[in-house]
mmCIF file of C-alpha atoms in Angstrom:
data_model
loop_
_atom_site.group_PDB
_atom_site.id
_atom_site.type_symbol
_atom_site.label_atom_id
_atom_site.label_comp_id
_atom_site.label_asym_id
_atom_site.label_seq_id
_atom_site.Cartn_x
_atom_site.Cartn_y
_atom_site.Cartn_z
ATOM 1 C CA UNK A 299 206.846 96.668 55.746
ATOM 2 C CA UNK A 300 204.448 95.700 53.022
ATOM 3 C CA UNK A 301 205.390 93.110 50.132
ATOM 4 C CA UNK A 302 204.822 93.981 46.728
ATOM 5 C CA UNK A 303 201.468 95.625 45.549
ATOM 6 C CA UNK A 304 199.374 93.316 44.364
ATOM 7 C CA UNK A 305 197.724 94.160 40.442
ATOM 8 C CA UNK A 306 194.719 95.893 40.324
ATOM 9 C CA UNK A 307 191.694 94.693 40.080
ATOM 10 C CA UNK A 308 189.238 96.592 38.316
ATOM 11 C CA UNK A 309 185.795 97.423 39.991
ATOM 12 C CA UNK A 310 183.968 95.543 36.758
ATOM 13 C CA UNK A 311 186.140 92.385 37.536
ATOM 14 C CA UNK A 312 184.881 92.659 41.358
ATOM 15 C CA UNK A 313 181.138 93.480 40.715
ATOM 16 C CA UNK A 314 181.651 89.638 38.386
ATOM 17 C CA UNK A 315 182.808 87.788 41.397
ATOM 18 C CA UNK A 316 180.029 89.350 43.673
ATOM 19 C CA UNK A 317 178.184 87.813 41.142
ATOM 20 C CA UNK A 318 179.627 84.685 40.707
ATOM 21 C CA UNK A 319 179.512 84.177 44.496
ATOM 22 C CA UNK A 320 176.042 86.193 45.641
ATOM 23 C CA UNK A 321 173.710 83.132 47.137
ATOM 24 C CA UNK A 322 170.771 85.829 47.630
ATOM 25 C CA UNK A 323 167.588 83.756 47.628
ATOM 26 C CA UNK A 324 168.828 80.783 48.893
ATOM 27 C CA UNK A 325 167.952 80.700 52.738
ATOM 28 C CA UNK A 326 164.886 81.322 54.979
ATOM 29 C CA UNK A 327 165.635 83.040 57.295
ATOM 30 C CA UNK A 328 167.899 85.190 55.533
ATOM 31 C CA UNK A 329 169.238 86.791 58.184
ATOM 32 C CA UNK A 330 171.183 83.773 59.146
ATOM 33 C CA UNK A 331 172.887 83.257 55.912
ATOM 34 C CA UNK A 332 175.557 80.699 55.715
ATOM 35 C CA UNK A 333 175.191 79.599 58.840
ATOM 36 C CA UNK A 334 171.774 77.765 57.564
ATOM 37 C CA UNK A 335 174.159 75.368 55.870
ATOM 38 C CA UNK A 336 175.434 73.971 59.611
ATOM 39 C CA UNK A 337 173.066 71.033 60.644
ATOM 40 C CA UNK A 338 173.048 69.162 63.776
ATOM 41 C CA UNK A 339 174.862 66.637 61.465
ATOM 42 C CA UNK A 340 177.624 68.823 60.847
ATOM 43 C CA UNK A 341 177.482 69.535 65.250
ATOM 44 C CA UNK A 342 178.040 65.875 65.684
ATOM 45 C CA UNK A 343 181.079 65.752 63.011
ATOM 46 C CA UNK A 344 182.681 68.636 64.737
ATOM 47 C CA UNK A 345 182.188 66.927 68.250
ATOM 48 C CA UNK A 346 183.908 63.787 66.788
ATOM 49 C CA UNK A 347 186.998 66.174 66.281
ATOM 50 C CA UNK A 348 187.745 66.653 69.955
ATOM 51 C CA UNK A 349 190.324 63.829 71.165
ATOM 52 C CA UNK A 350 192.159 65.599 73.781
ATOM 53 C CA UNK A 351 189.921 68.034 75.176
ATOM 54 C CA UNK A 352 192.266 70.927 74.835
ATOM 55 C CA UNK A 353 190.256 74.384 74.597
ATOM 56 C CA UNK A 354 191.875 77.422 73.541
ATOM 57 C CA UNK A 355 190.223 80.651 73.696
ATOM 58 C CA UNK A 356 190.524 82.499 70.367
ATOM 59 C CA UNK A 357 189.635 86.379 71.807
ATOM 60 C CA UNK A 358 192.215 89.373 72.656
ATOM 61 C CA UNK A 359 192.248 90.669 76.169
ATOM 62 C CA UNK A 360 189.918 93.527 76.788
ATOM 63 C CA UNK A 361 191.682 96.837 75.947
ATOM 64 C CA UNK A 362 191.480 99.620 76.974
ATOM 65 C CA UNK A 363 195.076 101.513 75.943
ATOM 66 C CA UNK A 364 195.200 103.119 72.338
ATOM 67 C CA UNK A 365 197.865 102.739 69.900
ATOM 68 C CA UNK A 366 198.362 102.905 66.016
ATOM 69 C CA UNK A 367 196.070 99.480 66.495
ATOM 70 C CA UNK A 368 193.639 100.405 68.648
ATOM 71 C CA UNK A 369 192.223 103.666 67.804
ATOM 72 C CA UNK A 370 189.286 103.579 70.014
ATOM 73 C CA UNK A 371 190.327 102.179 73.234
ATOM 74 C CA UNK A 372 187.526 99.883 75.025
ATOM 75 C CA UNK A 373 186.305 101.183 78.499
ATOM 76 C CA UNK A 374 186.496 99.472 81.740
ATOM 77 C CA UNK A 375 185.628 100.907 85.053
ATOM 78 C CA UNK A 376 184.617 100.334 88.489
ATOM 79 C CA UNK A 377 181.028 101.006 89.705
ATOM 80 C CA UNK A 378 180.968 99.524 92.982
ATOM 81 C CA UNK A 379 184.379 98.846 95.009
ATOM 82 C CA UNK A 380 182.397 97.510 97.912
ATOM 83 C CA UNK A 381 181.016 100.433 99.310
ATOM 84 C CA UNK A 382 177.653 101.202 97.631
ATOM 85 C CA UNK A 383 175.480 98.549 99.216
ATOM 86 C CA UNK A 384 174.520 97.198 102.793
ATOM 87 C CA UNK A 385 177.778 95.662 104.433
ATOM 88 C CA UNK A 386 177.382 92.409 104.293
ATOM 89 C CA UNK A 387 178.454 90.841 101.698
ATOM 90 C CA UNK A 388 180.565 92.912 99.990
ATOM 91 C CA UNK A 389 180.108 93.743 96.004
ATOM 92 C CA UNK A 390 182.108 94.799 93.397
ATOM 93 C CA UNK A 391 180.753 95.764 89.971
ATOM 94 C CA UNK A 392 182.178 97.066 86.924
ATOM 95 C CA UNK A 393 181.273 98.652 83.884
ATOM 96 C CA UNK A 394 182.591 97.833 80.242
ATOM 97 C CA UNK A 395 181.792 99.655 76.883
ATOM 98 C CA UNK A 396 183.614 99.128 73.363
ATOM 99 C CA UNK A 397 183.474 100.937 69.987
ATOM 100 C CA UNK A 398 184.344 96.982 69.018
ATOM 101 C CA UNK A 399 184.313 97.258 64.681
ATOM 102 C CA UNK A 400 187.956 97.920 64.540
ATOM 103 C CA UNK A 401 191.206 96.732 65.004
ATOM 104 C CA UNK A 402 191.897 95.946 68.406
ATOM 105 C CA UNK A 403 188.882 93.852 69.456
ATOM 106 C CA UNK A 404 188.102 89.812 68.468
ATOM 107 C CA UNK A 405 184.430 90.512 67.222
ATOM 108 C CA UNK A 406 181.923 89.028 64.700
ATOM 109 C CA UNK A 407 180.356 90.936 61.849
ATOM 110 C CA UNK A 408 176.952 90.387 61.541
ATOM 111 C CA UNK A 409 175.169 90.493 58.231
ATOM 112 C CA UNK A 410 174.419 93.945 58.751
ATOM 113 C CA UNK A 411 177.658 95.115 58.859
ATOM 114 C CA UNK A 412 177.931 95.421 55.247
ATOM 115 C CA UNK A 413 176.143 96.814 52.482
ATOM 116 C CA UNK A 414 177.663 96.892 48.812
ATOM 117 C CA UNK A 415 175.872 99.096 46.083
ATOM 118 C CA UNK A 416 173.075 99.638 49.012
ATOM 119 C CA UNK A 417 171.871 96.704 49.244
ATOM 120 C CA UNK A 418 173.011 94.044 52.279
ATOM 121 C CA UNK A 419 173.081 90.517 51.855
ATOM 122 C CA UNK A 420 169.718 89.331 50.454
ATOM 123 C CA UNK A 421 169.103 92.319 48.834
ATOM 124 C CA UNK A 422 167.843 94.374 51.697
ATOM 125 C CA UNK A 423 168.069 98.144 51.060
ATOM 126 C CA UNK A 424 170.531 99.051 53.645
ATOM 127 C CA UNK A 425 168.954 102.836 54.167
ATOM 128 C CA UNK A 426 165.443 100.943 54.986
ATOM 129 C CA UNK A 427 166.399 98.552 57.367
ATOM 130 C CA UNK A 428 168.961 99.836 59.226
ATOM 131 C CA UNK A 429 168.442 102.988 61.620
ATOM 132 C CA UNK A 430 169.570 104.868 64.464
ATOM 133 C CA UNK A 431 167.631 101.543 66.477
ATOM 134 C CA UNK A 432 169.576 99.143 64.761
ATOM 135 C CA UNK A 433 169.190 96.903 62.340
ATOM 136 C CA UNK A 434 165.863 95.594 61.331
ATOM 137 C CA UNK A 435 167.620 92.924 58.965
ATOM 138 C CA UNK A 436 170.584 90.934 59.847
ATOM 139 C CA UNK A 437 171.086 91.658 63.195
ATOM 140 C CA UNK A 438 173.286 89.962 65.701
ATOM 141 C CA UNK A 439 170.479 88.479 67.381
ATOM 142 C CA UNK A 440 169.278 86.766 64.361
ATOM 143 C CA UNK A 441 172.546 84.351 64.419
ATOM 144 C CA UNK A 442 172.754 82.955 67.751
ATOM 145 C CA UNK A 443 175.438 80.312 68.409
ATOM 146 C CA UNK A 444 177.818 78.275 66.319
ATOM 147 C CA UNK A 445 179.163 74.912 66.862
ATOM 148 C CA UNK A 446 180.556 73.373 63.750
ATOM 149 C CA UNK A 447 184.242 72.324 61.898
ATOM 150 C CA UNK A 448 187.055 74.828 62.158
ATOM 151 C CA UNK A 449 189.941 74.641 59.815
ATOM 152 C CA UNK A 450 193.217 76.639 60.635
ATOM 153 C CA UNK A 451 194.869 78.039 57.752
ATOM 154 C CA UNK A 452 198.119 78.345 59.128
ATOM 155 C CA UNK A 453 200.369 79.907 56.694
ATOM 156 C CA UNK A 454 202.991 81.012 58.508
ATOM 157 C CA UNK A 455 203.739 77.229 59.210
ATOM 158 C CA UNK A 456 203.157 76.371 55.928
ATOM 159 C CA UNK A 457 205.464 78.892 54.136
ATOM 160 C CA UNK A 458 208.151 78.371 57.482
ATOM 161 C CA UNK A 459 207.953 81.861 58.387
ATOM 162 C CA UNK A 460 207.173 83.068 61.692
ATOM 163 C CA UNK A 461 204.804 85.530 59.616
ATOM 164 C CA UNK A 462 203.384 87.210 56.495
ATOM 165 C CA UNK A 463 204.474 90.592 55.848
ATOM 166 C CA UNK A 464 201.652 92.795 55.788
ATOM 167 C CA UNK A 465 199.882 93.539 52.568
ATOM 168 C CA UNK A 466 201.083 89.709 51.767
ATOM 169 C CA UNK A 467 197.715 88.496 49.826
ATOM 170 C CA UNK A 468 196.599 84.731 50.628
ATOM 171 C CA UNK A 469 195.539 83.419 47.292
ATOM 172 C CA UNK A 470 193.343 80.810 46.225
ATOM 173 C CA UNK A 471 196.452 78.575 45.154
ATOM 174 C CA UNK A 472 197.488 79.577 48.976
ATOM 175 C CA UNK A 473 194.568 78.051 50.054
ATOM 176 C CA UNK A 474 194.877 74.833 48.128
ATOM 177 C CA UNK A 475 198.819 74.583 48.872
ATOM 178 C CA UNK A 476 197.673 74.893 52.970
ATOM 179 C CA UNK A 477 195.162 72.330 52.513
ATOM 180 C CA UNK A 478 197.629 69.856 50.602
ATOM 181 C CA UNK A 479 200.987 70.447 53.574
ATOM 182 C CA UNK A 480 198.384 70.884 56.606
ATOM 183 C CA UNK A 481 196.077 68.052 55.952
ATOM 184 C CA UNK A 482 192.716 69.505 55.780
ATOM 185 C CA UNK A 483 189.754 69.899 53.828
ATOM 186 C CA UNK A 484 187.951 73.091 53.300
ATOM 187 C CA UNK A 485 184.193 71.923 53.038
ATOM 188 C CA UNK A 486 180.531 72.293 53.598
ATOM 189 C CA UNK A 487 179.078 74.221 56.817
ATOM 190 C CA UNK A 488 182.969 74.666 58.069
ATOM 191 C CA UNK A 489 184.706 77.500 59.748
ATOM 192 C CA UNK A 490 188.026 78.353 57.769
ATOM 193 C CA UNK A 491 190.293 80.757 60.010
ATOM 194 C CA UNK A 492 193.530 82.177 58.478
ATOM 195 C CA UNK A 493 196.496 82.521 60.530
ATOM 196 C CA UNK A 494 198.972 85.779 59.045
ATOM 197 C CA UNK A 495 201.273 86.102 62.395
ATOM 198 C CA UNK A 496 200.043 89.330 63.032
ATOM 199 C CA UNK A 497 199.886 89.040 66.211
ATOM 200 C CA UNK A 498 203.499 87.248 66.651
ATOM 201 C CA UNK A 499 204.329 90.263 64.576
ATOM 202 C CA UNK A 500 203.344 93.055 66.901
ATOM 203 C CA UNK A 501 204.770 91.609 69.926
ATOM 204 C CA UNK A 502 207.902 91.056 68.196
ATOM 205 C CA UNK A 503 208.267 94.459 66.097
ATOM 206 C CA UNK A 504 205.735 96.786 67.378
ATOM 207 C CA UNK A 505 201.829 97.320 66.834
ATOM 208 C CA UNK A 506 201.374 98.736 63.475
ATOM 209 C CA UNK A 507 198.248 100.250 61.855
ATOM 210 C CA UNK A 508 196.901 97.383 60.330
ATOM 211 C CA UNK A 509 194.204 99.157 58.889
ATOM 212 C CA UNK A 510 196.786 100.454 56.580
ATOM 213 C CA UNK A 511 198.429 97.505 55.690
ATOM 214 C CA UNK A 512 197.442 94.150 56.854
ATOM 215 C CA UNK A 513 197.303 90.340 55.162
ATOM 216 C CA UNK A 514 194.509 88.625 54.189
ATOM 217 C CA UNK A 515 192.757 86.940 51.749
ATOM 218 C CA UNK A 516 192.726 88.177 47.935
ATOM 219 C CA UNK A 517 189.264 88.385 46.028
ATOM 220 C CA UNK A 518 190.142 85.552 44.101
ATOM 221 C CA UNK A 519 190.074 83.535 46.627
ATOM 222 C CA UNK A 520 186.520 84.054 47.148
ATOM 223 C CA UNK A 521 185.070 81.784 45.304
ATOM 224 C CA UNK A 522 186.939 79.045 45.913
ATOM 225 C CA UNK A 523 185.498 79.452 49.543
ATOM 226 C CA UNK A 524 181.707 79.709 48.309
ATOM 227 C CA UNK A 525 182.416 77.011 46.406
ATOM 228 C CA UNK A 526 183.267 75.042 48.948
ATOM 229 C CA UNK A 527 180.331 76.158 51.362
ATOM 230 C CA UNK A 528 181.668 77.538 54.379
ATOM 231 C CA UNK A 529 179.574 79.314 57.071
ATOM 232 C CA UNK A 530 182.147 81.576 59.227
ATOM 233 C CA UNK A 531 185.226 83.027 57.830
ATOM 234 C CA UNK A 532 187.767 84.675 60.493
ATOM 235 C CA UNK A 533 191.573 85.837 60.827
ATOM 236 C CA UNK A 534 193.877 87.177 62.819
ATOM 237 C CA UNK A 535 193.363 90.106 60.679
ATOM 238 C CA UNK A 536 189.649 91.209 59.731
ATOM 239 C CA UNK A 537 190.523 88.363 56.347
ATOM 240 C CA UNK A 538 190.908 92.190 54.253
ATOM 241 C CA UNK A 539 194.157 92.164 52.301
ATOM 242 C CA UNK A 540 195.652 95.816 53.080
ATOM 243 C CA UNK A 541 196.001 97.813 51.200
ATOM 244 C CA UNK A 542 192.636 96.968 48.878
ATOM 245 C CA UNK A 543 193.749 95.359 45.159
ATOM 246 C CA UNK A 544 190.389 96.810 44.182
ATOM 247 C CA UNK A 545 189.415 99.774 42.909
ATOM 248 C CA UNK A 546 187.445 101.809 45.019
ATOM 249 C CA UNK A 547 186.688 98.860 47.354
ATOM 250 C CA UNK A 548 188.655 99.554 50.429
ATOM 251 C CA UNK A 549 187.125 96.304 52.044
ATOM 252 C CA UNK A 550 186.713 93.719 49.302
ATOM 253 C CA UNK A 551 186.729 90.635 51.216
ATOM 254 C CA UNK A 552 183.769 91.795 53.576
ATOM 255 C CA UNK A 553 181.947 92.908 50.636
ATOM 256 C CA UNK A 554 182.438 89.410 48.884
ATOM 257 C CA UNK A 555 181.976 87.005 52.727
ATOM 258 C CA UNK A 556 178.942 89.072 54.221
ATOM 259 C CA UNK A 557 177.014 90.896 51.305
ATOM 260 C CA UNK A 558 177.159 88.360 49.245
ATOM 261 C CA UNK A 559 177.914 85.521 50.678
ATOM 262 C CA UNK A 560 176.069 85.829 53.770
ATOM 263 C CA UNK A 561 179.198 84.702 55.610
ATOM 264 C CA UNK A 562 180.040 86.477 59.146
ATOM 265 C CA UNK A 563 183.247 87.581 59.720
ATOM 266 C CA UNK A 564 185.560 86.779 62.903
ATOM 267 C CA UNK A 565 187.632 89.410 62.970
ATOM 268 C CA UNK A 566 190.830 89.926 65.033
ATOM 269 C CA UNK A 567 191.328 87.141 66.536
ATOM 270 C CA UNK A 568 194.620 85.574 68.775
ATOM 271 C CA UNK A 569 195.917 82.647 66.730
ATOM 272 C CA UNK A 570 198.628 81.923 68.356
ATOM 273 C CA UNK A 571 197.895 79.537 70.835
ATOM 274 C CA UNK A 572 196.096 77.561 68.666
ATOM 275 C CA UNK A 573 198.809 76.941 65.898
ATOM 276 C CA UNK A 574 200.821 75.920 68.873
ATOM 277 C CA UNK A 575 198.228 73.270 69.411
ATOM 278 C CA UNK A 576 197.597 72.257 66.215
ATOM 279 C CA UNK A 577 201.028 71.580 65.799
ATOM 280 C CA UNK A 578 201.394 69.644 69.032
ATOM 281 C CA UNK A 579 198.331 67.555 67.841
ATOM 282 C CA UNK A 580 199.567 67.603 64.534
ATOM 283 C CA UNK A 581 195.954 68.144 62.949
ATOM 284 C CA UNK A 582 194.539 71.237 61.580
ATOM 285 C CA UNK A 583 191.002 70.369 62.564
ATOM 286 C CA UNK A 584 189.152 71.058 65.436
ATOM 287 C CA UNK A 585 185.607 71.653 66.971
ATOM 288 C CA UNK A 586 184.791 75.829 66.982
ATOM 289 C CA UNK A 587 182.237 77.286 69.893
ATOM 290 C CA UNK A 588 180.945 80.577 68.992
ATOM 291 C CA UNK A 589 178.377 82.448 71.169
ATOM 292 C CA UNK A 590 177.632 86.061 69.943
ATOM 293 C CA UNK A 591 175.952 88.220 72.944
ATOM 294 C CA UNK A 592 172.208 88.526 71.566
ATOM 295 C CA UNK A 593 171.596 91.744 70.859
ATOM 296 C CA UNK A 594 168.374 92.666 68.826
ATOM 297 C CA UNK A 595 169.355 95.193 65.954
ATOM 298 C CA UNK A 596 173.076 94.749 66.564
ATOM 299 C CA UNK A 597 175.424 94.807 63.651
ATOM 300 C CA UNK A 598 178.192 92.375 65.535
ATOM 301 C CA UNK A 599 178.838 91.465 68.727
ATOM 302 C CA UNK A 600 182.871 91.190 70.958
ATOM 303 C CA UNK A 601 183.333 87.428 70.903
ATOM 304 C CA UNK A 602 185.789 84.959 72.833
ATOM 305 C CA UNK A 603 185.440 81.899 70.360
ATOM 306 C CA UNK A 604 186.817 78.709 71.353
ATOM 307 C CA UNK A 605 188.692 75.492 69.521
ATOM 308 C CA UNK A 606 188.291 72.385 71.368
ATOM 309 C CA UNK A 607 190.944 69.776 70.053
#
């Protein structure tokens, strides 16, 4: 299934790129992180990208059956089939819960979601501000909505493969090749979303734990990305090569995005019907909506982002 490992990277060669690309200090509040960087300038530029009108929803359908991907099904039940109140007019009601920091659900991470060495983005001791309440830094709540660029990184199309193999790492000379053959421009305040297949993959071959082995990004493509100043960074993985090229790291990439970044995460998400579009537009670029639920001391939120073209 997987490709070749990829070399080691030692944990003193990570700590130097969480280093290189930490931007503690930079942002009041803190708690938004990157997202500060996305004006009502950089609103207006992404609503200049819409031409057709076309939205595509990015999320997975609620589920609630488990599988090697989806180890902690979401719930979904009825409450009321009509019965419970007066006649007239009938109600139903229904109930939904999700354990939704996994595999199987399209969620953001929140910069509370991470901690590396203790400490979450900004420094904040993670043991201090974070309790059995929630999070008292970095919460969900603290983000609100998105509306900025989105760039697809659609590697499948650029390498002409209908997918990459899990545990196929996306490099920073990856990056720079998809930008060259797709025509876009990873910049300031943008949303950069990295197509693998995997979800062309499992409906093809078979769900898969993807914890186990998954593509996604490599460390050293890292700061490349902080160089260039993006806000959001998402996948149709969690962005987490699998397995982890670092030692004793077994998520790199969120350590790198979220800890030290301050960069949410958009994980699992269905890329499929937008590469379709893309390549029916033939651009890359589009407008990105994304409205986490506000909850106060939340670590994430489930999330149906959508790409207007």
């Amino acid at each position: 299934m997987s490709s070749s490992p990829e070399p080691r990277v030692s944990r003193r060669e990570f700590d130097a790129i969480f280093a290189e690309v930490r931007t503690w200090g930079r942002w009041t509040p803190a708690d938004r992180g990157a997202w500060n960087r996305v004006t009502p300038e950089h609103v207006r530029r992404a609503a200049s990208l819409v031409r057709s009108g076309t939205a595509v929803p990015l999320g997975l359908p609620w589920d609630t059956r488990g599988g090697p991907d989806n180890r902690r099904p979401a719930l979904h039940h009825m409450t009321d089939l009509g019965d419970v109140e007066a006649p007239e007019p009938a109600t139903y009601k229904d109930f939904l819960a999700v354990d939704y920091h996994g595999k199987a659900v399209s969620h953001l991470d929140a910069l509370s979601h991470v901690a590396y060495g203790g400490r979450l983005y900004d420094g904040y001791p993670a043991g201090e501000v974070i309790g059995a309440g929630g999070a008292r830094f970095g919460s969900v709540a603290a983000l609100g909505p998105l509306v900025t660029k989105g760039v697809l990184l659609d590697l499948p199309a650029v390498l002409g493969t209908d997918w990459l193999e899990p545990g196929r790492a996306v490099h920073a000379r990856d990056v720079l090749a998809a930008e060259r053959a797709l025509g876009v421009t990873v910049d300031e305040g943008c949303a950069v979303l990295l197509r693998s297949g995997r979800f062309r993959r499992s409906r093809e071959l078979g769900p898969w734990d993807s914890g186990a082995a998954s593509a996604g990004f490599h460390v050293d493509a890292l700061p490349l990305l902080a160089e260039r100043g993006v806000a959001l960074l998402g996948a149709d993985g969690d962005s987490d090569l699998r397995p982890s090229p670092v030692e004793g790291v077994h998520s790199p990439v969120h350590a790198l995005a979220v800890a030290a970044m301050g960069v949410p995460l958009l994980d699992n998400l269905d890329l499929e019907a937008l590469s379709a579009a893309c390549a029916e537009a033939g651009r890359h670029e589009f407008m990105i909506v994304v409205a986490p639920l506000n909850v106060p001391g939340g670590t994430g939120s489930p999330v149906d982002p959508v790409a207007v073209l």
